[in-house]
CSV table of C-alpha atoms (C1' of nucleotides) in Angstrom, one decimal:
chain,number,residue,atom,x,y,z
W,1359,MET,CA,18.3,-5.2,-10.0
W,1360,LEU,CA,16.0,-3.6,-7.4
W,1361,HIS,CA,12.6,-5.2,-7.2
W,1362,GLU,CA,10.8,-1.8,-7.3
W,1363,GLU,CA,12.5,-1.0,-10.5
W,1364,VAL,CA,11.1,-4.1,-12.3
W,1365,VAL,CA,7.6,-3.1,-11.1
W,1366,GLY,CA,8.1,0.4,-12.4
W,1367,ARG,CA,9.4,-0.7,-15.8
W,1368,ILE,CA,6.5,-3.1,-16.4
W,1369,ARG,CA,4.0,-0.5,-15.2
W,1370,ALA,CA,5.5,1.9,-17.8
W,1371,ILE,CA,5.1,-0.8,-20.5
W,1372,LEU,CA,1.5,-1.3,-19.6
W,1373,LEU,CA,0.7,2.4,-19.3
W,1374,ASP,CA,2.3,3.1,-22.7
W,1375,GLY,CA,-0.1,0.5,-24.0
W,1376,GLU,CA,2.8,-1.4,-25.5
W,1377,ILE,CA,1.0,-4.5,-24.1
W,1378,PRO,CA,-2.6,-3.6,-24.8
W,1379,PRO,CA,-5.4,-4.4,-22.4
W,1380,GLY,CA,-6.4,-8.0,-22.4
W,1381,ALA,CA,-3.2,-9.1,-24.1
W,1382,ARG,CA,-1.1,-11.9,-22.6
W,1383,ILE,CA,2.1,-10.9,-20.9
W,1384,PRO,CA,4.9,-13.0,-22.4
W,1385,GLU,CA,6.9,-14.0,-19.4
W,1386,ARG,CA,10.0,-15.3,-21.2
W,1387,GLU,CA,10.2,-12.4,-23.6
W,1388,LEU,CA,10.0,-9.8,-20.8
W,1389,CYS,CA,12.7,-11.7,-18.9
W,1390,GLU,CA,15.0,-11.4,-21.8
W,1391,ARG,CA,14.2,-7.8,-22.5
W,1392,LEU,CA,14.7,-6.7,-18.8
W,1393,GLU,CA,17.6,-9.1,-18.5
W,1394,ILE,CA,16.3,-10.7,-15.4
W,1395,SER,CA,15.1,-14.2,-14.5
W,1396,ARG,CA,11.6,-15.3,-14.0
W,1397,THR,CA,11.6,-15.0,-10.2
W,1398,PRO,CA,11.8,-11.2,-9.9
W,1399,LEU,CA,9.5,-10.8,-12.9
W,1400,ARG,CA,6.8,-12.9,-11.4
W,1401,GLU,CA,7.1,-11.0,-8.1
W,1402,ALA,CA,6.6,-7.8,-10.0
W,1403,LEU,CA,3.5,-9.2,-11.8
W,1404,LYS,CA,2.0,-10.2,-8.4
W,1405,VAL,CA,2.4,-6.7,-7.2
W,1406,LEU,CA,0.9,-5.2,-10.3
W,1407,ALA,CA,-2.0,-7.6,-10.0
W,1408,ALA,CA,-2.6,-6.4,-6.5
W,1409,GLU,CA,-2.7,-2.8,-8.0
W,1410,GLY,CA,-5.2,-3.9,-10.5
W,1411,LEU,CA,-3.1,-3.3,-13.6
W,1412,VAL,CA,-2.5,-7.0,-14.3
W,1413,GLN,CA,-4.8,-10.0,-13.9
W,1414,LEU,CA,-3.5,-13.4,-13.1
W,1415,LEU,CA,-5.2,-16.5,-14.4
W,1416,PRO,CA,-4.2,-19.7,-12.5
W,1417,HIS,CA,-2.0,-21.9,-14.7
W,1418,ARG,CA,-2.7,-19.6,-17.7
W,1419,GLY,CA,-0.4,-16.7,-17.1
W,1420,SER,CA,-1.0,-13.0,-16.7
W,1421,ARG,CA,-2.8,-10.5,-18.9
W,1422,ALA,CA,-2.9,-6.7,-19.0
W,1423,ALA,CA,-6.1,-5.9,-17.2
W,1424,LYS,CA,-9.0,-5.1,-19.3
W,1425,LEU,CA,-11.5,-2.6,-18.0
W,1426,THR,CA,-15.2,-2.8,-18.5
W,1427,ASP,CA,-17.5,0.2,-18.5
W,1428,LYS,CA,-18.4,-0.6,-15.0
W,1429,ASP,CA,-14.8,-0.7,-13.9
W,1430,MET,CA,-14.2,2.6,-15.5
W,1431,ARG,CA,-17.2,4.1,-13.7
W,1432,ASP,CA,-16.1,2.7,-10.4
W,1433,LEU,CA,-12.6,4.1,-10.9
W,1434,PHE,CA,-13.9,7.5,-11.7
W,1435,GLU,CA,-16.1,7.6,-8.7
W,1436,VAL,CA,-13.2,6.8,-6.4
W,1437,CYS,CA,-11.0,9.2,-8.2
W,1438,GLN,CA,-13.6,11.9,-7.7
W,1439,GLY,CA,-13.8,11.1,-4.0
W,1440,LEU,CA,-10.0,11.1,-3.6
W,1441,GLU,CA,-9.6,14.4,-5.4
W,1442,ALA,CA,-12.4,16.0,-3.4
W,1443,LEU,CA,-10.7,14.9,-0.2
W,1444,ALA,CA,-7.4,16.1,-1.5
W,1445,GLY,CA,-8.9,19.5,-2.3
W,1446,GLU,CA,-10.3,19.9,1.2
W,1447,LEU,CA,-7.0,18.9,2.8
W,1448,ALA,CA,-5.0,21.1,0.4
W,1449,CYS,CA,-6.9,24.2,1.4
W,1450,GLU,CA,-6.0,23.6,5.0
W,1451,ARG,CA,-2.3,23.0,4.3
W,1452,ILE,CA,-1.2,24.6,1.1
W,1453,SER,CA,1.4,27.3,1.2
W,1454,ASP,CA,1.3,30.6,-0.7
W,1455,ALA,CA,4.3,29.3,-2.8
W,1456,GLU,CA,2.4,26.2,-3.7
W,1457,ILE,CA,-0.6,28.2,-4.7
W,1458,GLY,CA,1.6,30.4,-6.8
W,1459,ALA,CA,3.1,27.4,-8.6
W,1460,ILE,CA,-0.4,26.0,-9.3
W,1461,ALA,CA,-1.5,29.4,-10.6
W,1462,ALA,CA,1.4,29.5,-12.9
W,1463,ALA,CA,0.7,26.0,-14.1
W,1464,HIS,CA,-2.9,27.0,-14.6
W,1465,ASP,CA,-2.0,30.0,-16.8
W,1466,GLU,CA,0.3,27.9,-18.9
W,1467,MET,CA,-2.5,25.3,-19.3
W,1468,VAL,CA,-4.9,28.1,-20.4
W,1469,ARG,CA,-2.3,29.2,-22.9
W,1470,HIS,CA,-2.2,25.7,-24.4
W,1471,TYR,CA,-6.0,25.8,-24.5
W,1472,ARG,CA,-6.0,29.1,-26.5
W,1473,GLU,CA,-3.4,27.5,-28.8
W,1474,GLY,CA,-5.6,24.5,-29.2
W,1475,ASP,CA,-2.7,22.2,-28.1
W,1476,LEU,CA,-4.7,19.3,-26.5
W,1477,ILE,CA,-1.7,17.2,-25.6
W,1478,GLN,CA,0.1,20.0,-23.8
W,1479,TYR,CA,-3.2,21.0,-22.2
W,1480,TYR,CA,-3.7,17.5,-20.8
W,1481,ARG,CA,-0.2,17.5,-19.5
W,1482,GLY,CA,-0.8,20.8,-17.7
W,1483,ASN,CA,-4.1,19.6,-16.5
W,1484,ARG,CA,-2.6,16.5,-14.9
W,1485,ALA,CA,0.1,18.5,-13.3
W,1486,ILE,CA,-2.4,20.7,-11.6
W,1487,HIS,CA,-4.4,17.9,-10.3
W,1488,GLU,CA,-1.3,16.2,-9.0
W,1489,ALA,CA,-0.1,19.4,-7.4
W,1490,ILE,CA,-3.4,19.6,-5.5
W,1491,VAL,CA,-3.0,16.1,-4.3
W,1492,ALA,CA,0.6,16.7,-3.3
W,1493,ALA,CA,-0.5,19.8,-1.4
W,1494,ALA,CA,-2.8,17.7,0.7
W,1495,ASP,CA,0.4,16.4,2.3
W,1496,ASN,CA,-0.9,12.9,2.7
W,1497,PRO,CA,1.2,10.1,1.3
W,1498,VAL,CA,-1.5,7.5,1.7
W,1499,LEU,CA,-3.9,9.6,-0.3
W,1500,ALA,CA,-1.2,10.3,-2.9
W,1501,GLY,CA,-0.5,6.6,-3.3
W,1502,LEU,CA,-4.1,5.6,-3.8
W,1503,TYR,CA,-4.6,8.5,-6.2
W,1504,ALA,CA,-1.6,7.5,-8.2
W,1505,SER,CA,-2.8,3.9,-8.4
W,1506,VAL,CA,-6.3,4.8,-9.4
W,1507,THR,CA,-5.3,7.4,-12.0
W,1508,ALA,CA,-2.8,5.0,-13.5
W,1509,ARG,CA,-5.6,2.6,-14.2
W,1510,ILE,CA,-7.8,5.2,-15.9
W,1511,ARG,CA,-5.1,7.2,-17.6
W,1512,ARG,CA,-5.2,5.5,-20.9
W,1513,ALA,CA,-8.9,6.2,-21.4
W,1514,ARG,CA,-8.7,9.6,-19.8
W,1515,TYR,CA,-6.5,11.2,-22.4
W,1516,VAL,CA,-7.8,9.7,-25.6
W,1517,THR,CA,-11.5,10.8,-25.6
W,1518,PRO,CA,-12.6,13.2,-28.2
W,1519,MET,CA,-13.0,16.7,-26.8
W,1520,THR,CA,-15.7,19.0,-28.1
W,1521,PRO,CA,-15.1,22.7,-28.0
W,1522,GLN,CA,-18.0,23.1,-25.6
W,1523,ARG,CA,-16.6,20.5,-23.2
W,1524,TRP,CA,-13.2,21.9,-23.4
W,1525,ALA,CA,-14.4,25.4,-22.7
W,1526,LEU,CA,-16.4,24.1,-19.7
W,1527,ALA,CA,-13.3,22.3,-18.4
W,1528,VAL,CA,-11.2,25.4,-18.5
W,1529,LYS,CA,-14.0,27.4,-16.8
W,1530,GLU,CA,-14.1,24.8,-14.1
W,1531,HIS,CA,-10.3,25.1,-13.7
W,1532,GLU,CA,-10.7,28.8,-13.2
W,1533,ALA,CA,-13.1,28.0,-10.4
W,1534,ILE,CA,-10.7,25.4,-8.9
W,1535,LEU,CA,-7.9,27.9,-8.8
W,1536,ASN,CA,-10.1,30.5,-7.3
W,1537,ALA,CA,-11.3,28.2,-4.5
W,1538,LEU,CA,-7.8,27.2,-3.8
W,1539,GLN,CA,-6.6,30.8,-3.6
W,1540,ARG,CA,-9.5,31.5,-1.2
W,1541,ARG,CA,-8.6,28.3,0.6
W,1542,ASP,CA,-12.3,27.3,0.4
W,1543,GLY,CA,-12.1,23.6,1.0
W,1544,ALA,CA,-15.8,22.8,0.8
W,1545,GLY,CA,-16.1,24.8,-2.4
W,1546,LEU,CA,-13.0,23.3,-4.0
W,1547,SER,CA,-14.2,19.8,-3.1
W,1548,HIS,CA,-17.5,20.6,-4.7
W,1549,ILE,CA,-16.0,21.9,-7.9
W,1550,LEU,CA,-13.6,19.0,-8.2
W,1551,ARG,CA,-16.4,16.6,-7.9
W,1552,ALA,CA,-18.3,18.3,-10.7
W,1553,HIS,CA,-15.2,18.5,-12.8
W,1554,LEU,CA,-14.5,14.8,-12.5
W,1555,ARG,CA,-18.1,14.0,-13.1
W,1556,HIS,CA,-18.1,15.8,-16.4
W,1557,LYS,CA,-14.9,14.1,-17.3
W,1558,ARG,CA,-16.4,10.8,-16.5
W,1559,GLU,CA,-19.5,11.5,-18.6
W,1560,GLU,CA,-17.2,12.5,-21.4
W,1561,VAL,CA,-15.2,9.3,-21.2
W,1562,LEU,CA,-18.1,6.9,-20.7
W,1563,GLN,CA,-20.3,8.6,-23.3
W,1564,ALA,CA,-17.5,8.1,-25.8
W,1565,GLY,CA,-18.3,4.4,-25.4
W,1566,PHE,CA,-15.3,3.3,-23.6
W,1567,ALA,CA,-15.2,-0.5,-23.1
W,1568,GLU,CA,-11.8,-1.7,-24.1
W,1569,THR,CA,-12.1,-3.6,-27.4
W,1570,GLU,CA,-9.4,-4.8,-29.8
W,1571,ALA,CA,-10.2,-1.9,-32.1
W,1572,ASN,CA,-9.9,0.5,-29.2
W,1573,ASP,CA,-6.6,-1.0,-28.1
W,1574,LEU,CA,-5.1,-0.3,-31.5
W,1575,GLY,CA,-6.2,3.3,-31.2
W,1576,LEU,CA,-4.8,3.6,-27.8
W,1577,ARG,CA,-1.5,2.3,-28.9
W,1578,ILE,CA,-1.1,4.8,-31.6
W,1579,ALA,CA,-2.4,7.7,-29.5
D,474,MET,CA,-1.1,-23.7,-2.6
D,475,LEU,CA,-2.7,-20.7,-4.2
D,476,HIS,CA,-0.7,-17.5,-4.1
D,477,GLU,CA,-3.7,-15.5,-2.9
D,478,GLU,CA,-4.0,-17.8,0.0
D,479,VAL,CA,-0.5,-17.2,1.2
D,480,VAL,CA,-1.1,-13.4,1.1
D,481,GLY,CA,-4.3,-13.9,3.1
D,482,ARG,CA,-2.7,-16.0,5.8
D,483,ILE,CA,0.2,-13.7,6.3
D,484,ARG,CA,-2.2,-10.7,6.4
D,485,ALA,CA,-4.1,-12.5,9.1
D,486,ILE,CA,-0.9,-13.1,11.1
D,487,LEU,CA,-0.1,-9.5,10.8
D,488,LEU,CA,-3.6,-8.2,11.7
D,489,ASP,CA,-3.7,-10.6,14.7
D,490,GLY,CA,-0.6,-8.9,15.9
D,491,GLU,CA,1.1,-12.2,16.1
D,492,ILE,CA,4.0,-10.5,14.5
D,493,PRO,CA,4.0,-7.0,16.1
D,494,PRO,CA,4.6,-3.8,14.2
D,495,GLY,CA,8.3,-3.3,13.6
D,496,ALA,CA,9.2,-6.9,14.3
D,497,ARG,CA,11.2,-8.8,11.7
D,498,ILE,CA,9.3,-11.3,9.7
D,499,PRO,CA,11.2,-14.6,10.0
D,500,GLU,CA,11.2,-16.0,6.5
D,501,ARG,CA,12.4,-19.5,7.3
D,502,GLU,CA,10.0,-20.0,10.1
D,503,LEU,CA,7.0,-18.8,8.2
D,504,CYS,CA,8.0,-21.1,5.3
D,505,GLU,CA,7.9,-24.1,7.7
D,506,ARG,CA,4.7,-23.1,9.3
D,507,LEU,CA,2.8,-22.5,6.1
D,508,GLU,CA,4.6,-25.5,4.5
D,509,ILE,CA,5.7,-23.6,1.4
D,510,SER,CA,9.1,-22.7,0.0
D,511,ARG,CA,10.6,-19.2,0.1
D,512,THR,CA,9.5,-18.3,-3.5
D,513,PRO,CA,5.7,-18.0,-2.9
D,514,LEU,CA,6.3,-16.5,0.6
D,515,ARG,CA,8.5,-13.8,-0.9
D,516,GLU,CA,5.9,-13.1,-3.6
D,517,ALA,CA,3.3,-12.6,-0.9
D,518,LEU,CA,5.6,-10.3,1.1
D,519,LYS,CA,6.1,-8.1,-1.9
D,520,VAL,CA,2.3,-7.8,-2.4
D,521,LEU,CA,1.8,-7.0,1.3
D,522,ALA,CA,4.6,-4.4,1.0
D,523,ALA,CA,2.7,-2.8,-1.8
D,524,GLU,CA,-0.4,-2.7,0.4
D,525,GLY,CA,1.6,-1.0,3.1
D,526,LEU,CA,1.4,-3.8,5.7
D,527,VAL,CA,5.0,-4.9,5.4
D,528,GLN,CA,8.1,-2.9,4.8
D,529,LEU,CA,11.0,-4.4,2.8
D,530,LEU,CA,14.6,-3.4,3.7
D,531,PRO,CA,17.1,-4.2,1.0
D,532,HIS,CA,19.3,-7.0,2.0
D,533,ARG,CA,17.9,-6.9,5.5
D,534,GLY,CA,14.6,-8.7,5.2
D,535,SER,CA,11.1,-7.6,5.8
D,536,ARG,CA,9.4,-6.2,8.9
D,537,ALA,CA,5.8,-5.7,9.9
D,538,ALA,CA,5.0,-2.1,9.1
D,539,LYS,CA,5.2,0.3,12.0
D,540,LEU,CA,2.9,3.3,11.9
D,541,THR,CA,3.8,6.7,13.1
D,542,ASP,CA,1.2,9.2,14.4
D,543,LYS,CA,1.4,10.9,11.0
D,544,ASP,CA,0.7,7.6,9.2
D,545,MET,CA,-2.2,7.1,11.4
D,546,ARG,CA,-3.6,10.5,10.8
D,547,ASP,CA,-3.1,10.1,7.0
D,548,LEU,CA,-4.9,6.7,7.0
D,549,PHE,CA,-7.8,8.1,9.0
D,550,GLU,CA,-8.2,11.0,6.7
D,551,VAL,CA,-8.4,8.7,3.7
D,552,CYS,CA,-10.7,6.3,5.5
D,553,GLN,CA,-13.0,9.2,6.2
D,554,GLY,CA,-13.0,10.3,2.6
D,555,LEU,CA,-13.7,6.8,1.4
D,556,GLU,CA,-16.5,6.2,3.8
D,557,ALA,CA,-18.1,9.6,3.0
D,558,LEU,CA,-18.0,8.6,-0.7
D,559,ALA,CA,-19.4,5.2,0.1
D,560,GLY,CA,-22.2,6.8,2.1
D,561,GLU,CA,-23.2,9.0,-0.8
D,562,LEU,CA,-23.1,6.2,-3.3
D,563,ALA,CA,-24.9,3.9,-1.0
D,564,CYS,CA,-27.8,6.3,-0.7
D,565,GLU,CA,-28.2,6.2,-4.4
D,566,ARG,CA,-28.1,2.5,-4.7
D,567,ILE,CA,-29.0,0.7,-1.5
D,568,SER,CA,-32.1,-1.6,-1.6
D,569,ASP,CA,-34.8,-1.6,1.1
D,570,ALA,CA,-33.6,-5.1,2.1
D,571,GLU,CA,-30.0,-3.9,2.6
D,572,ILE,CA,-31.3,-1.0,4.7
D,573,GLY,CA,-33.3,-3.5,6.7
D,574,ALA,CA,-30.2,-5.6,7.3
D,575,ILE,CA,-28.2,-2.6,8.4
D,576,ALA,CA,-31.0,-1.5,10.7
D,577,ALA,CA,-31.0,-4.9,12.3
D,578,ALA,CA,-27.2,-4.8,12.7
D,579,HIS,CA,-27.6,-1.4,14.2
D,580,ASP,CA,-30.2,-2.6,16.8
D,581,GLU,CA,-28.0,-5.5,17.7
D,582,MET,CA,-25.0,-3.1,18.1
D,583,VAL,CA,-27.0,-0.9,20.4
D,584,ARG,CA,-28.0,-3.9,22.4
D,585,HIS,CA,-24.3,-4.7,22.9
D,586,TYR,CA,-23.8,-1.1,23.9
D,587,ARG,CA,-26.5,-1.3,26.6
D,588,GLU,CA,-24.9,-4.5,27.8
D,589,GLY,CA,-21.5,-2.8,27.9
D,590,ASP,CA,-19.9,-5.5,25.7
D,591,LEU,CA,-17.3,-3.4,23.9
D,592,ILE,CA,-15.9,-6.3,21.8
D,593,GLN,CA,-19.2,-7.3,20.4
D,594,TYR,CA,-20.1,-3.6,19.9
D,595,TYR,CA,-16.9,-3.1,17.8
D,596,ARG,CA,-17.8,-6.2,15.8
D,597,GLY,CA,-21.3,-4.8,15.0
D,598,ASN,CA,-19.9,-1.4,14.4
D,599,ARG,CA,-17.5,-2.7,11.8
D,600,ALA,CA,-20.2,-4.8,10.2
D,601,ILE,CA,-22.3,-1.7,9.7
D,602,HIS,CA,-19.5,0.3,8.1
D,603,GLU,CA,-18.7,-2.5,5.8
D,604,ALA,CA,-22.3,-3.0,4.8
D,605,ILE,CA,-22.5,0.7,3.8
D,606,VAL,CA,-19.4,0.3,1.7
D,607,ALA,CA,-20.8,-2.9,0.2
D,608,ALA,CA,-24.0,-1.0,-0.6
D,609,ALA,CA,-22.0,1.5,-2.6
D,610,ASP,CA,-21.6,-1.3,-5.1
D,611,ASN,CA,-18.2,-0.2,-6.1
D,612,PRO,CA,-15.5,-3.0,-5.9
D,613,VAL,CA,-12.7,-0.5,-6.4
D,614,LEU,CA,-13.8,1.5,-3.5
D,615,ALA,CA,-14.4,-1.6,-1.4
D,616,GLY,CA,-10.9,-2.8,-2.2
D,617,LEU,CA,-9.2,0.4,-1.1
D,618,TYR,CA,-11.4,0.7,2.0
D,619,ALA,CA,-10.5,-2.9,3.0
D,620,SER,CA,-6.8,-2.1,2.5
D,621,VAL,CA,-6.9,1.2,4.5
D,622,THR,CA,-9.0,-0.2,7.3
D,623,ALA,CA,-6.7,-3.3,7.6
D,624,ARG,CA,-3.8,-0.9,8.3
D,625,ILE,CA,-5.6,1.0,11.0
D,626,ARG,CA,-7.6,-1.9,12.5
D,627,ARG,CA,-5.2,-2.8,15.2
D,628,ALA,CA,-5.2,0.7,16.6
D,629,ARG,CA,-8.8,1.3,16.0
D,630,TYR,CA,-10.0,-1.4,18.4
D,631,VAL,CA,-7.7,-1.0,21.3
D,632,THR,CA,-8.3,2.6,22.3
D,633,PRO,CA,-9.8,3.3,25.7
D,634,MET,CA,-13.5,4.2,25.3
D,635,THR,CA,-14.9,6.7,27.7
D,636,PRO,CA,-18.6,6.5,28.5
D,637,GLN,CA,-19.1,9.9,26.9
D,638,ARG,CA,-17.3,9.0,23.7
D,639,TRP,CA,-19.2,5.7,23.5
D,640,ALA,CA,-22.5,7.4,24.0
D,641,LEU,CA,-21.6,10.0,21.3
D,642,ALA,CA,-20.6,7.2,18.9
D,643,VAL,CA,-23.9,5.5,19.4
D,644,LYS,CA,-25.8,8.7,18.8
D,645,GLU,CA,-23.9,9.3,15.6
D,646,HIS,CA,-24.8,5.8,14.5
D,647,GLU,CA,-28.5,6.6,15.1
D,648,ALA,CA,-28.0,9.6,12.7
D,649,ILE,CA,-26.2,7.4,10.2
D,650,LEU,CA,-29.0,4.9,10.1
D,651,ASN,CA,-31.5,7.7,9.9
D,652,ALA,CA,-29.8,9.4,6.9
D,653,LEU,CA,-29.5,6.0,5.2
D,654,GLN,CA,-33.2,5.3,5.6
D,655,ARG,CA,-34.0,8.7,4.2
D,656,ARG,CA,-31.4,8.1,1.5
D,657,ASP,CA,-29.8,11.5,2.3
D,658,GLY,CA,-26.4,11.1,0.6
D,659,ALA,CA,-25.1,14.5,1.5
D,660,GLY,CA,-26.3,14.2,5.1
D,661,LEU,CA,-24.9,10.7,5.5
D,662,SER,CA,-21.5,11.8,4.1
D,663,HIS,CA,-21.4,14.6,6.5
D,664,ILE,CA,-22.2,12.4,9.5
D,665,LEU,CA,-19.7,9.8,8.5
D,666,ARG,CA,-17.0,12.4,8.3
D,667,ALA,CA,-17.8,13.7,11.8
D,668,HIS,CA,-18.0,10.1,13.1
D,669,LEU,CA,-14.6,9.2,11.7
D,670,ARG,CA,-13.1,12.5,12.9
D,671,HIS,CA,-14.2,11.8,16.4
D,672,LYS,CA,-12.8,8.3,16.1
D,673,ARG,CA,-9.5,9.6,14.9
D,674,GLU,CA,-9.3,12.1,17.7
D,675,GLU,CA,-9.9,9.3,20.1
D,676,VAL,CA,-7.2,7.2,18.7
D,677,LEU,CA,-4.6,9.9,18.2
D,678,GLN,CA,-5.3,11.5,21.6
D,679,ALA,CA,-4.8,8.1,23.2
D,680,GLY,CA,-1.2,8.7,22.1
D,681,PHE,CA,-1.0,6.1,19.5
D,682,ALA,CA,2.6,5.8,18.0
D,683,GLU,CA,3.4,2.1,17.9
D,684,THR,CA,6.0,1.4,20.5
D,685,GLU,CA,7.2,-1.9,22.0
D,686,ALA,CA,4.9,-1.4,25.0
D,687,ASN,CA,2.0,-0.7,22.8
D,688,ASP,CA,2.8,-3.8,20.7
D,689,LEU,CA,2.5,-6.0,23.7
D,690,GLY,CA,-0.9,-4.5,24.5
D,691,LEU,CA,-2.0,-5.1,21.0
D,692,ARG,CA,-1.0,-8.7,21.1
D,693,ILE,CA,-2.9,-9.4,24.2
D,694,ALA,CA,-6.0,-7.5,23.1
F,461,DT,C1',38.5,-5.0,30.1
F,462,DT,C1',37.2,-3.0,26.0
F,463,DT,C1',37.8,-2.5,21.2
F,464,DT,C1',38.8,-3.6,16.6
F,465,DA,C1',40.1,-6.6,12.8
F,466,DC,C1',39.0,-10.8,10.6
F,467,DA,C1',36.9,-15.4,9.8
F,468,DT,C1',32.5,-17.9,10.0
F,469,DT,C1',27.7,-18.4,9.7
F,470,DT,C1',23.3,-16.8,8.4
F,471,DT,C1',20.2,-14.6,5.5
F,472,DT,C1',18.9,-12.4,1.5
F,473,DG,C1',18.1,-11.9,-3.6
F,474,DA,C1',18.1,-14.0,-7.9
F,475,DA,C1',18.9,-18.1,-11.2
F,476,DT,C1',17.9,-22.6,-12.2
F,477,DG,C1',15.6,-27.1,-12.0
F,478,DC,C1',11.5,-29.9,-12.0
F,479,DA,C1',6.8,-31.6,-11.9
F,480,DA,C1',2.1,-30.5,-13.3
F,481,DA,C1',-1.0,-28.2,-16.2
F,482,DA,C1',-2.2,-26.1,-20.5
F,483,DT,C1',-1.4,-25.4,-25.3
F,484,DT,C1',0.0,-26.7,-29.7
F,485,DT,C1',1.0,-30.2,-33.1
F,486,DG,C1',0.5,-34.2,-35.8
F,487,DC,C1',-2.0,-38.0,-37.5
F,488,DG,C1',-5.8,-40.9,-38.6
F,489,DA,C1',-10.9,-41.3,-39.4
F,490,DT,C1',-14.9,-39.6,-41.6
I,1078,DA,C1',-10.8,-31.1,-46.3
I,1079,DT,C1',-12.4,-31.3,-41.6
I,1080,DC,C1',-12.9,-33.0,-37.2
I,1081,DG,C1',-11.3,-35.7,-33.1
I,1082,DC,C1',-7.9,-37.2,-30.3
I,1083,DA,C1',-3.4,-38.3,-28.5
I,1084,DA,C1',1.6,-37.2,-28.3
I,1085,DA,C1',4.9,-33.5,-28.0
I,1086,DT,C1',6.0,-29.0,-26.7
I,1087,DT,C1',5.5,-25.0,-24.0
I,1088,DT,C1',4.3,-22.6,-19.9
I,1089,DT,C1',3.3,-22.2,-15.3
I,1090,DG,C1',4.1,-22.7,-10.2
I,1091,DC,C1',6.9,-23.9,-6.8
I,1092,DA,C1',11.3,-26.0,-4.8
I,1093,DT,C1',16.0,-25.9,-4.8
I,1094,DT,C1',20.5,-24.0,-5.5
I,1095,DC,C1',24.0,-20.4,-5.7
I,1096,DA,C1',26.3,-16.0,-5.1
I,1097,DA,C1',26.5,-11.8,-2.5
I,1098,DA,C1',25.5,-9.1,1.5
I,1099,DA,C1',24.8,-8.7,6.4
I,1100,DA,C1',25.1,-10.5,11.0
I,1101,DT,C1',27.6,-13.0,14.3
I,1102,DG,C1',31.4,-14.7,16.8
I,1103,DT,C1',36.4,-14.9,18.0
I,1104,DA,C1',40.7,-13.5,19.1
I,1105,DA,C1',44.4,-10.3,19.4
I,1106,DA,C1',45.8,-5.6,20.6
I,1107,DA,C1',45.3,-1.4,23.2
DNA sequence: TTTTACATTTTTGAATGCAAAATTTGCGAT
DNA sequence: ATCGCAAATTTTGCATTCAAAAATGTAAAA
């Protein structure tokens, strides 16, 4: 089995919340489940630890990383910076076809908003942000963005959304699309920053801090 | 031996250019040299591959990553974005003592400039940029910055420096220190971007592209 | 002399084995 | 019954081993 595949499968297990934050990662069990020996599994865990999804405790095994409020704030700040950069670069490089695709995704997302379908809305929202990053045509940036968003993802999509906040988010997305269509890099960068800052306030205000109770909620959601 | 230590030592070997970009990494030799078996070495290589310093070729071993012009451009863009972000955050959080330390480092760097000591100048330059990132008080950002700069470091410090460019760089650093002292986040962010953009032009114009000839140069320098 | 087929050696990727450390279990004392 | 402590078990980290793939070398044929 390819090494990269093991990393991907464990990452998926962690992102699904199947192993909740802070929980021990059972080496032997995972070996049996993935039908591999400990060597490739441990290699994968080291890689995931470097990514920040797993923490290794010497002689005590590995655990799914548990994020503090501070970690969350830090991750959001970086995510903001990366998206702002992606927005600027995207405006320089994006093709009309790509803008068209994003506009379509935007319209669909707005439809989900009108229907009140939060899950589908989030899915569309994520697709747009990822499309902007992709349009920046910078694999290094895309890689870091993927890594950072993976770490916040769980919290990002489980916060309660008030009608006011939701309406504001949609409004901001209108502005995002608009700036993109005008290829206004500075403007887009600015809007994305504000958008992410609001998102962060939302998440942190919801009293993030991964607790056992929270973990249960995350697993169900 | 601690796993993290092996990663650090191999990273150092790669950054020193002891194994030049594109060269095969001799597993057995490294094992003997570090006095470890292949298991921890291979774990370390996987981590370094995830960081982008090493590339793994299935059934063909690992090589020191070789950067194309495009890779270099991408890395610089991201580095710029991260430093700009760090500058903004630093202005919000930096203490007077930290500013004082940076001012001192700045003066020393200028002294090296006046003396024409490029090596020491680069060292001081790097210290200042790292201090700004540290002042942002964001470990996630610091980690990504370290990873990105590690990848460009070799190229960053071997480009020919014309007197004009050097004078401009010093001037920009005056502005950087000034913005920091005024805690002008937006201004600092702007200057840092320009500073890095100039640096990038310098490096790319020098016709980067890691070639065998270039590797030799890197190893000596 | 060059090229191609084949055998040998080397190297890689993964499983297993082993010693050290940590955790759990069991037993006796309070 | 509870606490303390030592023995047993489990788990971790690394070394070694093994099978498969790639590289290398050799010899015969064009």
